[in-house]
Coordinates of C-alpha atoms in Angstrom, one line a residue:
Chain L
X1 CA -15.3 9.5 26.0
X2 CA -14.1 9.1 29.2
X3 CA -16.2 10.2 32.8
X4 CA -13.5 9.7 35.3
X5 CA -9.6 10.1 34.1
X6 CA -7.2 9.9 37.0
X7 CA -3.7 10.5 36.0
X8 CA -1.3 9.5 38.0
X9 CA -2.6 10.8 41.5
X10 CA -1.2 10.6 44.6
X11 CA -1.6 11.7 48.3
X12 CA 0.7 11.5 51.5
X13 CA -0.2 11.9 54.8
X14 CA 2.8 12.9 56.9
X15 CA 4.9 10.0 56.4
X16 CA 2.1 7.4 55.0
X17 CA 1.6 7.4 51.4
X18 CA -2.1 6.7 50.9
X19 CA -2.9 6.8 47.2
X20 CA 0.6 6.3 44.8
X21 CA 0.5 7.5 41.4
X22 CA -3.1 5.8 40.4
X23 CA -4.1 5.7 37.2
X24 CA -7.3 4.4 35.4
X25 CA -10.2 5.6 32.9
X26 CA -14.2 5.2 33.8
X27 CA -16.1 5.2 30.6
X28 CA -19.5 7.2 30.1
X29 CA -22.3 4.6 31.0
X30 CA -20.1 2.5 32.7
X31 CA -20.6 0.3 36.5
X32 CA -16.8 0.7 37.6
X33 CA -15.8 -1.2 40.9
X34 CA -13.3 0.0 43.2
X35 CA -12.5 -2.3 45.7
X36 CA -9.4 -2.8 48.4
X37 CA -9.0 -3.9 52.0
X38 CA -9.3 -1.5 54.6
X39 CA -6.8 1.4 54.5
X40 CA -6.1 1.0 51.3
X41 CA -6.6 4.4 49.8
X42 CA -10.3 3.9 48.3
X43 CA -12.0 6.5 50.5
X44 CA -8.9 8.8 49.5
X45 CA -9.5 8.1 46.0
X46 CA -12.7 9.0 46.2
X47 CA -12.4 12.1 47.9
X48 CA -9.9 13.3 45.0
X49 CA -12.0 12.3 42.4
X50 CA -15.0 14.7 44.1
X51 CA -13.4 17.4 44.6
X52 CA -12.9 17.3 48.6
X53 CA -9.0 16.6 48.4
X54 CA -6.9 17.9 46.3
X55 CA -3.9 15.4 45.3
X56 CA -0.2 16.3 46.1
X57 CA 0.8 15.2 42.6
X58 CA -1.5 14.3 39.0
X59 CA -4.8 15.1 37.9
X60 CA -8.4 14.3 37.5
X61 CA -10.7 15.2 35.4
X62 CA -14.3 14.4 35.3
X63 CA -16.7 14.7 32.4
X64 CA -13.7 16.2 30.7
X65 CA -13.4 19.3 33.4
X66 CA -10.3 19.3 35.4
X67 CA -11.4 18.8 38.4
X68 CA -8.2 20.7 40.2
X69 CA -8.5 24.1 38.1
X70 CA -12.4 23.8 37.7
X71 CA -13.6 22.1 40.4
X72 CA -17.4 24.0 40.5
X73 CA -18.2 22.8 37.0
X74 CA -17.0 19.3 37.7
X75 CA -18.5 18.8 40.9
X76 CA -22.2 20.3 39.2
X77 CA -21.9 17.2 37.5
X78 CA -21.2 14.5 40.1
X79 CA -23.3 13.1 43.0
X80 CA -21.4 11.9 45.8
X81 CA -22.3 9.6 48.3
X82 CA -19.7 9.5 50.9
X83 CA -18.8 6.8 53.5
X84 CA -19.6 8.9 56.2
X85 CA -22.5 11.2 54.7
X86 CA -24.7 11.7 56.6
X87 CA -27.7 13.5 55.6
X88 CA -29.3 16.4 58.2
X89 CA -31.1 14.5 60.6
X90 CA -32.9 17.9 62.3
X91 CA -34.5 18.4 58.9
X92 CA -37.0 15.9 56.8
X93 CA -35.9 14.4 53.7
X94 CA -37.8 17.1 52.0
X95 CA -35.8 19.8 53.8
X96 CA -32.3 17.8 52.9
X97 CA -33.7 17.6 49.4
X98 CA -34.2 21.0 49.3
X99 CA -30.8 22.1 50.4
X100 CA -29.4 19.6 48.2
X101 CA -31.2 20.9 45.4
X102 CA -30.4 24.7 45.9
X103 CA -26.9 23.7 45.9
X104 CA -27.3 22.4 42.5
X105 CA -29.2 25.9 41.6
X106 CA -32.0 23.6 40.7
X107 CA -35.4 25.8 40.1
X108 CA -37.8 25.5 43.2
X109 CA -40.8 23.8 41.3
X110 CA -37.9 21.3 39.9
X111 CA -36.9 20.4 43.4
X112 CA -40.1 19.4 44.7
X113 CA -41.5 17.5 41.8
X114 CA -38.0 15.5 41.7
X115 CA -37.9 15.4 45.9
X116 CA -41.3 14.1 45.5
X117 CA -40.6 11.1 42.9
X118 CA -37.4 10.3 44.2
X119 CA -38.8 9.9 47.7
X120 CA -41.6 7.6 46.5
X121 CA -39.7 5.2 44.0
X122 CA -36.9 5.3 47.4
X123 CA -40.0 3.7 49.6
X124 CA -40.0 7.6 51.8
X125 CA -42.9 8.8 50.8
X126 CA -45.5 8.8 53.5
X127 CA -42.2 9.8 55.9
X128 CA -40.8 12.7 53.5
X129 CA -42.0 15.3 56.1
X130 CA -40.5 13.7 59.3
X131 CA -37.2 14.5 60.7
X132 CA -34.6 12.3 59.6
X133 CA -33.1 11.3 63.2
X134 CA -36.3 9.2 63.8
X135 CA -35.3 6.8 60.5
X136 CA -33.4 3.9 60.7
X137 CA -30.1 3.6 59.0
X138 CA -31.5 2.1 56.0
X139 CA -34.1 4.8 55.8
X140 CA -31.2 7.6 56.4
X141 CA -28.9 6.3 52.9
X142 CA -31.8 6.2 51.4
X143 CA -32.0 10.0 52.4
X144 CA -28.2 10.4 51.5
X145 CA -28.8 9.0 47.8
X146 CA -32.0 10.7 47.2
X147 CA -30.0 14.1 47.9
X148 CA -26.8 12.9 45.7
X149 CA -29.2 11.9 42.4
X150 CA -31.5 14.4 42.6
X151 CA -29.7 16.5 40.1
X152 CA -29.8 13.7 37.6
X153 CA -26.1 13.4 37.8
X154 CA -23.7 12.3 34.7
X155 CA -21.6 10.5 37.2
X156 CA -22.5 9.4 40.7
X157 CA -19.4 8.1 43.0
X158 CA -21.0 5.5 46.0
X159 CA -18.4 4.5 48.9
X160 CA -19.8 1.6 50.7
X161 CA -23.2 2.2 50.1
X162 CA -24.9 -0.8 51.0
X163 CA -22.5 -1.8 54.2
X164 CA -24.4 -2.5 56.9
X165 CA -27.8 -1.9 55.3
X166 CA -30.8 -4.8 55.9
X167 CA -31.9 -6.3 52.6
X168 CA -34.7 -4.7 51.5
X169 CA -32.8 -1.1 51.9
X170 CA -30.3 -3.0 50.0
X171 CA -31.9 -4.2 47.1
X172 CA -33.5 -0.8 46.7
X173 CA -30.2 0.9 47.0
X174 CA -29.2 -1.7 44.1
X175 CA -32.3 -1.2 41.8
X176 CA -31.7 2.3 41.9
X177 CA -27.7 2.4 41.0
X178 CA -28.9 0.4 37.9
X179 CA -32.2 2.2 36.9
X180 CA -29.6 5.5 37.3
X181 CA -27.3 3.5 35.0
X182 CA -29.9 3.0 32.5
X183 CA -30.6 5.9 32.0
X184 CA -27.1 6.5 31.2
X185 CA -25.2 7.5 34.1
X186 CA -21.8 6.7 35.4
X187 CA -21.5 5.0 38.3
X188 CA -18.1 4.0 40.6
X189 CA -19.0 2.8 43.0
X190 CA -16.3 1.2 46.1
X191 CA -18.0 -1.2 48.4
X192 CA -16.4 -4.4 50.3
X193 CA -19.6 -6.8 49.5
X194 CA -17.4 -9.1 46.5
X195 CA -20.9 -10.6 45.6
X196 CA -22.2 -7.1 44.7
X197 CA -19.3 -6.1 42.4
X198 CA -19.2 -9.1 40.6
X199 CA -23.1 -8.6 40.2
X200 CA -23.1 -5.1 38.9
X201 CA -20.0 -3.8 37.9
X202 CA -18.8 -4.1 34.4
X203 CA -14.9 -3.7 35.0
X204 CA -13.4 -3.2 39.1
X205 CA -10.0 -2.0 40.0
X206 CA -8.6 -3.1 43.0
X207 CA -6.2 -0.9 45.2
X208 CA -4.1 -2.1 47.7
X209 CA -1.5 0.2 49.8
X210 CA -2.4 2.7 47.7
X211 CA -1.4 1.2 44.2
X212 CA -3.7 -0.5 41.8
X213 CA -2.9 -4.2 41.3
X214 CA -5.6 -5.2 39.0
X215 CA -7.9 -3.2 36.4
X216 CA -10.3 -5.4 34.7
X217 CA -13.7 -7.2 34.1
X218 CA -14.9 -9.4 36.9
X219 CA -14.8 -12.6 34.8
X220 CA -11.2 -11.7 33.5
X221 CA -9.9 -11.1 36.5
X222 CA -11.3 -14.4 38.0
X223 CA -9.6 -16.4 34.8
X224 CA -6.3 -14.9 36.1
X225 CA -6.6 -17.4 38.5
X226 CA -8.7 -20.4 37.4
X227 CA -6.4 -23.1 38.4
X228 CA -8.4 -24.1 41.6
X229 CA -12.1 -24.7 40.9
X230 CA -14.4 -26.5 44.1
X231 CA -17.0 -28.8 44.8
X232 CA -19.8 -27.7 46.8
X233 CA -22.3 -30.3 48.0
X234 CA -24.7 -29.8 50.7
X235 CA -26.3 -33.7 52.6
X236 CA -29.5 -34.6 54.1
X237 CA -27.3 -34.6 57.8
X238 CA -24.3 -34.1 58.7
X239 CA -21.3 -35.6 57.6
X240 CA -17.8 -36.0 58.9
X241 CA -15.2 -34.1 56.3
X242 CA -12.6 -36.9 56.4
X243 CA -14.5 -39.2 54.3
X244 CA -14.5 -36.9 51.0
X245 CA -10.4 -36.6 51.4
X246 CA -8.5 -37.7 48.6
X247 CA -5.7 -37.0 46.2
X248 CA -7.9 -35.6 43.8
X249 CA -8.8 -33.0 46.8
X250 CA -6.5 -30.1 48.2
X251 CA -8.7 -28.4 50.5
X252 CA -11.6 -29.0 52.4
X253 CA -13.6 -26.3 54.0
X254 CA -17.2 -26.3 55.7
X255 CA -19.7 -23.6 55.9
X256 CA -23.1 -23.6 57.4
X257 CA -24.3 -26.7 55.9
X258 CA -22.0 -27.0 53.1
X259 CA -19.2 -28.6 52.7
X260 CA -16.3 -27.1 49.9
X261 CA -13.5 -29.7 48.0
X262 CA -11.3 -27.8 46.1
X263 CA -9.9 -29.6 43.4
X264 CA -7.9 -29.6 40.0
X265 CA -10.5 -32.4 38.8
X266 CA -14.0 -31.8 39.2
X267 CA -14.9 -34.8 36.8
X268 CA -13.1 -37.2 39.3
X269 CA -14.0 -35.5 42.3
X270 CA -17.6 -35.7 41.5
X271 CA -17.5 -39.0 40.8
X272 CA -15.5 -39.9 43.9
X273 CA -18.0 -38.0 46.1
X274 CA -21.3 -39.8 45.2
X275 CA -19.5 -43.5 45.7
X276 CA -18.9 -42.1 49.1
X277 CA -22.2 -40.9 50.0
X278 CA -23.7 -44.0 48.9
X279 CA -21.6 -45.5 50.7
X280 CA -21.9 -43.5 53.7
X281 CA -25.9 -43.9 53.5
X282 CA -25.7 -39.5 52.9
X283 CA -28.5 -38.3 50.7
X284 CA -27.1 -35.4 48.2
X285 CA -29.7 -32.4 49.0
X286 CA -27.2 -30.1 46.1
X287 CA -24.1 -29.7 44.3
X288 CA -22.6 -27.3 42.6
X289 CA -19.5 -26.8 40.3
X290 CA -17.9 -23.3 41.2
X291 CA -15.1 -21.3 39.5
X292 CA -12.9 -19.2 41.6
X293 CA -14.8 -16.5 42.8
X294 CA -14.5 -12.6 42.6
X295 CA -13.1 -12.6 46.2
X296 CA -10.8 -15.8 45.7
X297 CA -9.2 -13.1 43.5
X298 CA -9.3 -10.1 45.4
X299 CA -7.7 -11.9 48.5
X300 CA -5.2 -13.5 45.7
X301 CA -4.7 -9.8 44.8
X302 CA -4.4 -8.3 47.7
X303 CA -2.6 -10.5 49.5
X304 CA 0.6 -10.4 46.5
X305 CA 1.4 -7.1 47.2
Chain Z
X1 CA -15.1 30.5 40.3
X2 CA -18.3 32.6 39.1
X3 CA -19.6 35.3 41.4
X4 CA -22.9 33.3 41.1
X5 CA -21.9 29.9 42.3
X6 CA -19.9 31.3 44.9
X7 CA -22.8 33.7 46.4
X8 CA -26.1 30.9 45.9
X9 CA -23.2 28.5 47.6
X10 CA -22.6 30.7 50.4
X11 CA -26.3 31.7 50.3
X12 CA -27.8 27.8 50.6
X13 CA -24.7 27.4 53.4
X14 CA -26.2 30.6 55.8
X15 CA -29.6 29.2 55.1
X16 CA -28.4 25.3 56.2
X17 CA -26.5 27.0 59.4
X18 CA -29.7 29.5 60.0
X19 CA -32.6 25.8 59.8
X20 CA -30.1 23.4 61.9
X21 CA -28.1 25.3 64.5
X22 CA -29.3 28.4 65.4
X23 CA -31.5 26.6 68.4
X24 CA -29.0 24.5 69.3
X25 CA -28.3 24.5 73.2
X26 CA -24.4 25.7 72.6
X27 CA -25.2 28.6 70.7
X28 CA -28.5 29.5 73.6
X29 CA -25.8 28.8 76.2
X30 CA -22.7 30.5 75.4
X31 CA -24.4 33.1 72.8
X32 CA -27.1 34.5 74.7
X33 CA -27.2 33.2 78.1
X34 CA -23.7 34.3 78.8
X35 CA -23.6 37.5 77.7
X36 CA -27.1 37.9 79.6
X37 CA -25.8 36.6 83.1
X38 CA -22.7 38.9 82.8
X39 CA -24.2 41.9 82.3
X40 CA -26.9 41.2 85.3
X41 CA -24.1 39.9 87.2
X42 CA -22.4 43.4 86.3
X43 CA -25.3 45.5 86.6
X44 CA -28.1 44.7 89.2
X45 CA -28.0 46.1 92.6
X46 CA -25.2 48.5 91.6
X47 CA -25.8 52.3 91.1
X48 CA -25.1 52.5 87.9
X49 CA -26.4 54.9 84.7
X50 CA -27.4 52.3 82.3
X51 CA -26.5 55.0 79.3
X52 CA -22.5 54.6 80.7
X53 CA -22.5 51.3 80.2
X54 CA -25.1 50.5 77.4
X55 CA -21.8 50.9 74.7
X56 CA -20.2 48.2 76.4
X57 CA -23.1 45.8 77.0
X58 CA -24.6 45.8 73.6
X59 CA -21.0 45.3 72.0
X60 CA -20.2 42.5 74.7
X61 CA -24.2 41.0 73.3
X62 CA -22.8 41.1 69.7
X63 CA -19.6 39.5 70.3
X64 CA -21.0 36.9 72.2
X65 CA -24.0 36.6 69.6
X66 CA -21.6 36.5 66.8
X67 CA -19.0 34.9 67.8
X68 CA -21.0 31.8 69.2
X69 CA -22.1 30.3 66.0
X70 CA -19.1 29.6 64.2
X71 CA -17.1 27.8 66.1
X72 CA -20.1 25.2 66.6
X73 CA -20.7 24.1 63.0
X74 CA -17.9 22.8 61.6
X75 CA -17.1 20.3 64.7
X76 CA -21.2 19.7 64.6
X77 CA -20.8 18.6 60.7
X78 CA -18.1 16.4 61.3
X79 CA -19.1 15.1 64.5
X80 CA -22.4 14.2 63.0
X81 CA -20.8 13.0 59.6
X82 CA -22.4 15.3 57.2
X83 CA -19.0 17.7 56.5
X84 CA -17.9 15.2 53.7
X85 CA -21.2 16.0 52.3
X86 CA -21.3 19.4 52.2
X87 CA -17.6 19.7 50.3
X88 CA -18.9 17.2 47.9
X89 CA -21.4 19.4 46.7
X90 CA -20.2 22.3 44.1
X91 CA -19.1 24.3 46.7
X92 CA -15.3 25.2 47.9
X93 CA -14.3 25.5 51.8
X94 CA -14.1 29.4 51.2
X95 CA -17.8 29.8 50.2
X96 CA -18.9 27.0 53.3
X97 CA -16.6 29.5 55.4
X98 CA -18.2 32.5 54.1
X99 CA -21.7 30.9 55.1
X100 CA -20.5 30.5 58.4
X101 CA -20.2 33.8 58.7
X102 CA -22.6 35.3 57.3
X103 CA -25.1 32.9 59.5
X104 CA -22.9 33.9 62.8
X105 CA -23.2 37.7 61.4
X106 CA -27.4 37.5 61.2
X107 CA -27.7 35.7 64.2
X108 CA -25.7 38.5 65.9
X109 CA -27.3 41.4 64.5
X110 CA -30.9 39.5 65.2
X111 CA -30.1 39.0 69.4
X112 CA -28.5 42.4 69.1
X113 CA -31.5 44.0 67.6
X114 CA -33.9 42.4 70.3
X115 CA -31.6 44.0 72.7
X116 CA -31.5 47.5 71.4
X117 CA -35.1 47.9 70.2
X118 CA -36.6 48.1 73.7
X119 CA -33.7 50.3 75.0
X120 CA -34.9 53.2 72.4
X121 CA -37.5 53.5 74.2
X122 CA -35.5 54.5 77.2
X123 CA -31.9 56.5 76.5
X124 CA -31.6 58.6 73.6
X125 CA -29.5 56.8 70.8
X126 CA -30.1 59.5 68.3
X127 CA -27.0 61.3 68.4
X128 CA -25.3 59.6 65.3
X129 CA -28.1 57.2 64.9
X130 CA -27.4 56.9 60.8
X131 CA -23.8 55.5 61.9
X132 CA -25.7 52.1 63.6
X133 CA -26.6 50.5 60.6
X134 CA -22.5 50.4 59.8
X135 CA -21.3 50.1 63.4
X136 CA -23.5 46.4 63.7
X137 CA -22.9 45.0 60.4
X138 CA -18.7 45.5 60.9
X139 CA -18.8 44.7 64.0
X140 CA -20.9 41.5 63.3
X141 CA -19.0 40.1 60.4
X142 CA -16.0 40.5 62.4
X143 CA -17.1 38.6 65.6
X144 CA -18.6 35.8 63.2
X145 CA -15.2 35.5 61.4
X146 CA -13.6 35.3 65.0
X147 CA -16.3 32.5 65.4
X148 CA -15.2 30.4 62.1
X149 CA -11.3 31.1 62.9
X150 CA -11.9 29.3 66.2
X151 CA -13.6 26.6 64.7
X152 CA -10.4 26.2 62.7
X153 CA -8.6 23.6 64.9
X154 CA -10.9 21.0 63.4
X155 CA -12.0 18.7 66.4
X156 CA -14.8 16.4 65.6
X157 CA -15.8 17.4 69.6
X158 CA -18.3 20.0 70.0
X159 CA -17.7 20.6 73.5
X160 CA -14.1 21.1 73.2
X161 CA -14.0 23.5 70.4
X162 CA -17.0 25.5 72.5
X163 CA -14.9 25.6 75.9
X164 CA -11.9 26.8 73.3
X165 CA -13.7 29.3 72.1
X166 CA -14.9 30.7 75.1
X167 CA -11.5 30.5 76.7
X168 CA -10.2 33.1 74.2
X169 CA -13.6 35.3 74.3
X170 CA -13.7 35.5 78.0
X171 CA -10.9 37.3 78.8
X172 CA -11.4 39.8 75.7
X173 CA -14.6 41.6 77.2
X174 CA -11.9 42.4 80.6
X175 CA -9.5 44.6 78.5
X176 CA -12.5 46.1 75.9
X177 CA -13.9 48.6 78.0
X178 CA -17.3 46.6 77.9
X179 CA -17.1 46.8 81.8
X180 CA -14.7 50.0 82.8
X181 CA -14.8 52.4 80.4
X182 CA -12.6 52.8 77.7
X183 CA -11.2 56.1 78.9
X184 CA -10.8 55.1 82.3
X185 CA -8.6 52.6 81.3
X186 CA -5.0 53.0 82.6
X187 CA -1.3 51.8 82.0
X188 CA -1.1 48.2 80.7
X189 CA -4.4 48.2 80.4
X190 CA -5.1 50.5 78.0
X191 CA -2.4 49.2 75.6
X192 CA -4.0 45.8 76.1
X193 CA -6.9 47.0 75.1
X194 CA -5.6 48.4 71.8
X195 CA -4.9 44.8 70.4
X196 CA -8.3 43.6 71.2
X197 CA -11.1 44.5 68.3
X198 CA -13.9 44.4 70.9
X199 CA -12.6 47.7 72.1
X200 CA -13.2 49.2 68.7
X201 CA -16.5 48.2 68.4
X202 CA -17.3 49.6 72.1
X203 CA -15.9 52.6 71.1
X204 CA -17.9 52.6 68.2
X205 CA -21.0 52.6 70.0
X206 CA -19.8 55.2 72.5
X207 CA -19.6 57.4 69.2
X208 CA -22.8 56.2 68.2
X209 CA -25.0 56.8 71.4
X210 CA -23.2 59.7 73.0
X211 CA -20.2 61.1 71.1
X212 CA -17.8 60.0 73.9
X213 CA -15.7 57.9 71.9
X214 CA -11.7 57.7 72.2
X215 CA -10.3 56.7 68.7
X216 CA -12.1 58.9 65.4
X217 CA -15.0 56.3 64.2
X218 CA -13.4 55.5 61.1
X219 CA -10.7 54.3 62.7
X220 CA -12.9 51.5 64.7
X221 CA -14.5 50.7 61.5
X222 CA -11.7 50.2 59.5
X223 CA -10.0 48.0 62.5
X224 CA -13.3 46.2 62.6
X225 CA -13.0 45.5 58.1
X226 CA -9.6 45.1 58.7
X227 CA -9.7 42.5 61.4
X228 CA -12.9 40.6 59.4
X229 CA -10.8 40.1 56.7
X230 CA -7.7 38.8 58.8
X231 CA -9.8 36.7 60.7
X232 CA -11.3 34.8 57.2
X233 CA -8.0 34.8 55.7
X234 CA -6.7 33.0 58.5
X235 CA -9.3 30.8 58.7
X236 CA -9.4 29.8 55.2
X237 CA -5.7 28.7 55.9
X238 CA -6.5 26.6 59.1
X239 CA -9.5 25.4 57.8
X240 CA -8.1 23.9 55.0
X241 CA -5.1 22.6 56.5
X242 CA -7.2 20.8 58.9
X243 CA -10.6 20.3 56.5
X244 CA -10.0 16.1 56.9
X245 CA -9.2 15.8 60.5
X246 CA -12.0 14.2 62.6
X247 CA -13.5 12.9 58.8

């Protein structure tokens, strides 16, 4: 049983073709990742799947309603939280909660006894009666989701919900997408942090200039292009990159105070680097072994088309 | 659609318009303060019978009243990033249009009412007093729909969509009979004054407070339902059309 099918959709604005007959399942209970570079069609996407755009050409449907001839009934069963969605910032979370509620036809006593939990496990209690313009932009998405899960949604769509949030709103925003999950939601969720995909998701589809170019599990879709692993080793001071080159290394990169040898032979590599920091009189702090990354892939990806 | 959805959608949309922007300096400025500082710019130190000229000020109050509301909120929503929201929740752009103007419609008949309830006092509105209740609610839904249609060009700029608005407004209450008389009116003017609704509503209320009316009153109501319905029609079509601009 399937909570998102989107069959061949498409959308065109004036002469720019956004979305271009996109196709993929979500299944019930599933974390699906939707990820692309800027202007790629995911906030489009998104905006079919819920209901606010209708798509020039193929359908949706969502829970098993079609989402184009039923659209009510499909979106009772979604929570949305948009890119831009702003909650009400004249009226308290209790007030947005309230609306959001009534929208849902949820009984009156229901809405406050869910407003009241959500906003307490969402850290809001002791500010659920202040007006939302005073919070900070944390505070506010925490609003936003607390008005999109109240309903205890099958399905909950997030665009970018964590971007540009401090880390404790983020991690809250996190534990909540996978409490929701437990408790059997669906979630799709689009967001540009790599890291947090790979860490939640169970399959992502990436879309670039509107097509889909991959459709997978994180892991599979790094094996697609496990050819390059790295080295990355971190010393006691600084240390000057040309000493670590070799044939053994393609590429050397440095961040912070890391430095990154990409290589086809770690074994070797490994080996190479400690004669050279004895050498050197450079005491290893750490070193790890990495595989190709998530976002090695997506920039693979989304730089082939 | 159910009837259900569609009315508790269009119920929880008046009620979101009525809690966020019904204080909102726009709608105080161009909704009451205008309407206020034309008639005392009209009326004081002039020697005029205010009984003449109440028809035409309390229908120039509900236009302005009405038709001020509308074309705030949906440049508001998307200037302030909550629009997206509101379509994402089981609702469809007719019923969030249909809240619109049912929110512009109350506020209307609210100012309107504070207006008229003090003036009983002084003039005589009894003559076909039973007809009011009719004559305020037409001619508020229509002036609210005139408010959403003009909120139809989508701009996520509130100021721009309110100095729009007011540029087709203004030069209605000139051709209306809200300041000469409706059967004074001469020539081109009269026949301009047949294409604007306003006129039917003042004409309306002349039938309403003193029988001196110029078209039979179910003529100005069915302009005003007719007009209503044109107006949400219409802006239905531009609103969708234009629902992601300024997203």
């Amino acid at each position: 049983m399937y909570s998102i099918r989107a069959i061949n959709i498409s959308k065109r604005f004036g002469n720019v073709v956004a979305v271009d007959e996109v196709s993929f399942d979500v299944k019930k209970g599933e974390i699906f990742g939707f990820l692309g570079p800027n202007g790629a069609g995911k906030t489009t996407t998104i905006r079919m799947l819920t209901g606010v755009l209708v798509p020039d050409s193929g359908d949706v449907e969502i829970e098993g309603i079609d989402m184009l001839n039923n659209s009510i009934d499909a979106k009772m069963r979604i929570g949305v939280i948009p890119e831009i969605g702003n909650v009400y910032v004249d009226l308290s979370p209790r007030q947005n909660l309230a609306l959001a509620g009534k929208f849902y036809g949820l009984p009156k006593a229901d809405i406050e006894k869910r407003s009241d939990e959500i906003l307490a496990s969402l850290g809001l209690k002791e500010r659920k009666n202040d007006p939302v313009r005073t919070f900070s932009k944390g505070m506010r998405q925490r609003v936003s989701i607390a008005c999109a899960i109240l309903h205890e949604p099958d399905l909950l769509f997030l665009d970018e919900p964590t971007e540009g949030l401090d880390v404790q709103s983020r991690r809250m925003i996190v534990d909540t997408i996978n409490g929701l999950n437990a408790r059997g939601s669906t979630i799709f969720l689009t967001t540009h942090n790599i890291e947090e995909a790979n860490r939640l998701c169970g399959r992502v589809g990436i879309i670039n200039k509107g097509r889909m170019v991959a459709l997978d599990s994180p892991e599979k879709l790094k094996r697609t292009f496990d050819k390059t692993r790295s080295i990355e080793i971190s010393f006691d001071r600084d240390a000057k990159c040309e000493v670590f080159e070799s044939d053994n290394v393609s590429k050397i990169t440095v961040f912070g105070d890391k430095i990154r040898l990409y290589t086809n032979d770690p074994d070797g590599t490994i080996k190479e680097v400690v004669d050279k920091a004895r050498k050197e009189d450079l005491k290893i702090v750490s070193m790890n072994v990495c595989g190709p990354s998530l976002e090695e892939a997506f920039v693979k990806l989304t730089e082939a088309v | 659609m159910s009837m259900s959805a569609f009315l508790r959608g269009m119920l929880v949309v008046t009620e979101k318009n009525v809690r966020i922007y019904y204080l909102k300096a726009p709608i105080i400025i161009f909704g009451l303060m205008f309407p206020l500082f034309m008639f005392l710019a009209f009326y004081l130190g002039r020697d005029l019978e205010l009984s003449l000229f109440l028809p035409g000020f309390l229908a120039m109050a509900l236009f302005f009243t009405a038709s001020s509301v509308g074309p705030l909120i949906t440049p508001w929503e998307k200037n302030a990033g909550t629009y997206e929201r509101l379509l994402s929740f089981p609702v469809s752009i007719n019923t969030v249009i249909m809240g619109d103007v049912v929110s512009g419609a109350i506020y209307g008949l609210l100012i309107t009412l504070v207006v008229i309830v003090p003036m009983l006092f002084v003039i005589d509105l009894t003559a076909n007093a039973l007809l009011f209740p009719i004559i305020f609610v037409a001619g508020s839904l229509c002036f609210a729909s005139l408010g959403v249609l003009l909120a139809s060009p989508s701009v996520k700029s509130p100021p721009n969509i309110m100095m729009f608005s007011s540029l087709v407004r203004f030069p209605l209450i000139f051709i209306s009979g809200v300041f000469i008389p409706l059967n004074e009116l001469q020539g081109i003017g009269r026949y301009l004054s047949y294409l604007s609704p306003l006129t039917y509503l003042v004409d309306a209320f002349n039938f309403g407070t003193s029988s001196k009316n110029v078209f039979p009153i179910w003529i100005d109501i069915i302009v005003l339902i007719a007009v209503t319905l044109v107006f949400i029609l219409v802006s239905g079509k531009f609103h969708k059309k234009n629902m992601m601009k300024g997203l």
